[in-house]
XYZ file of C-alpha atoms in Angstrom:
67
model
C 6.736 6.926 2.079
C 7.483 10.444 3.207
C 5.746 13.736 2.519
C 3.500 13.270 5.588
C 1.574 10.382 4.027
C 1.854 8.129 7.095
C 0.728 10.905 9.410
C -2.258 11.638 7.156
C -3.272 7.957 7.132
C -3.193 7.886 10.950
C -5.148 11.156 11.149
C -7.807 9.766 8.801
C -8.155 6.540 10.822
C -8.607 8.563 14.004
C -11.602 10.272 12.333
C -13.329 6.915 11.754
C -16.241 5.887 13.988
C -15.598 3.826 17.124
C -14.705 0.282 16.175
C -16.525 -2.680 17.733
C -14.009 -5.368 18.757
C -14.211 -8.891 17.384
C -15.734 -11.385 19.799
C -15.816 -15.104 20.342
C -18.273 -16.724 22.743
C -19.238 -13.257 23.978
C -15.668 -12.241 24.845
C -13.634 -9.633 22.943
C -10.703 -11.180 21.070
C -7.806 -9.844 19.027
C -8.494 -9.952 15.308
C -6.032 -9.456 12.473
C -7.599 -6.889 10.170
C -6.189 -5.266 7.064
C -7.534 -1.907 5.969
C -6.178 -0.919 2.555
C -5.532 2.796 2.152
C -5.328 4.260 -1.345
C -3.408 7.490 -1.742
C -3.891 9.499 -4.896
C -1.367 12.204 -5.691
C -2.624 15.398 -7.267
C 0.096 15.320 -9.897
C 3.407 13.660 -10.608
C 6.307 15.712 -9.232
C 8.546 17.150 -11.948
C 11.583 15.104 -10.888
C 9.509 11.901 -11.162
C 7.883 12.658 -14.469
C 6.665 9.493 -16.178
C 8.293 8.865 -19.532
C 7.671 6.304 -22.206
C 9.251 2.992 -21.234
C 11.579 1.212 -23.625
C 12.023 -2.530 -23.869
C 14.548 -4.738 -25.605
C 13.723 -8.109 -27.098
C 15.944 -10.845 -25.652
C 17.147 -13.917 -27.529
C 16.888 -16.056 -24.376
C 14.739 -15.492 -21.254
C 16.497 -15.084 -17.896
C 17.137 -18.332 -16.019
C 18.087 -19.309 -12.484
C 21.494 -20.962 -12.106
C 21.297 -24.612 -11.096
C 17.926 -25.321 -12.745
């Protein structure tokens, strides 16, 4: 991603409270956990300025060869 975004995500997670591990039959176990992180930029950089998209109407939709 760049611009220090990964480092900021790690810093923010380190500020979270102590996590309680998952357990099974009273024993701690590894648990797959996904924690979505949303990053909101203050503004769009000038070189990435969003412009109006243009589309062309196609006579035939794309197809996969062999089908």
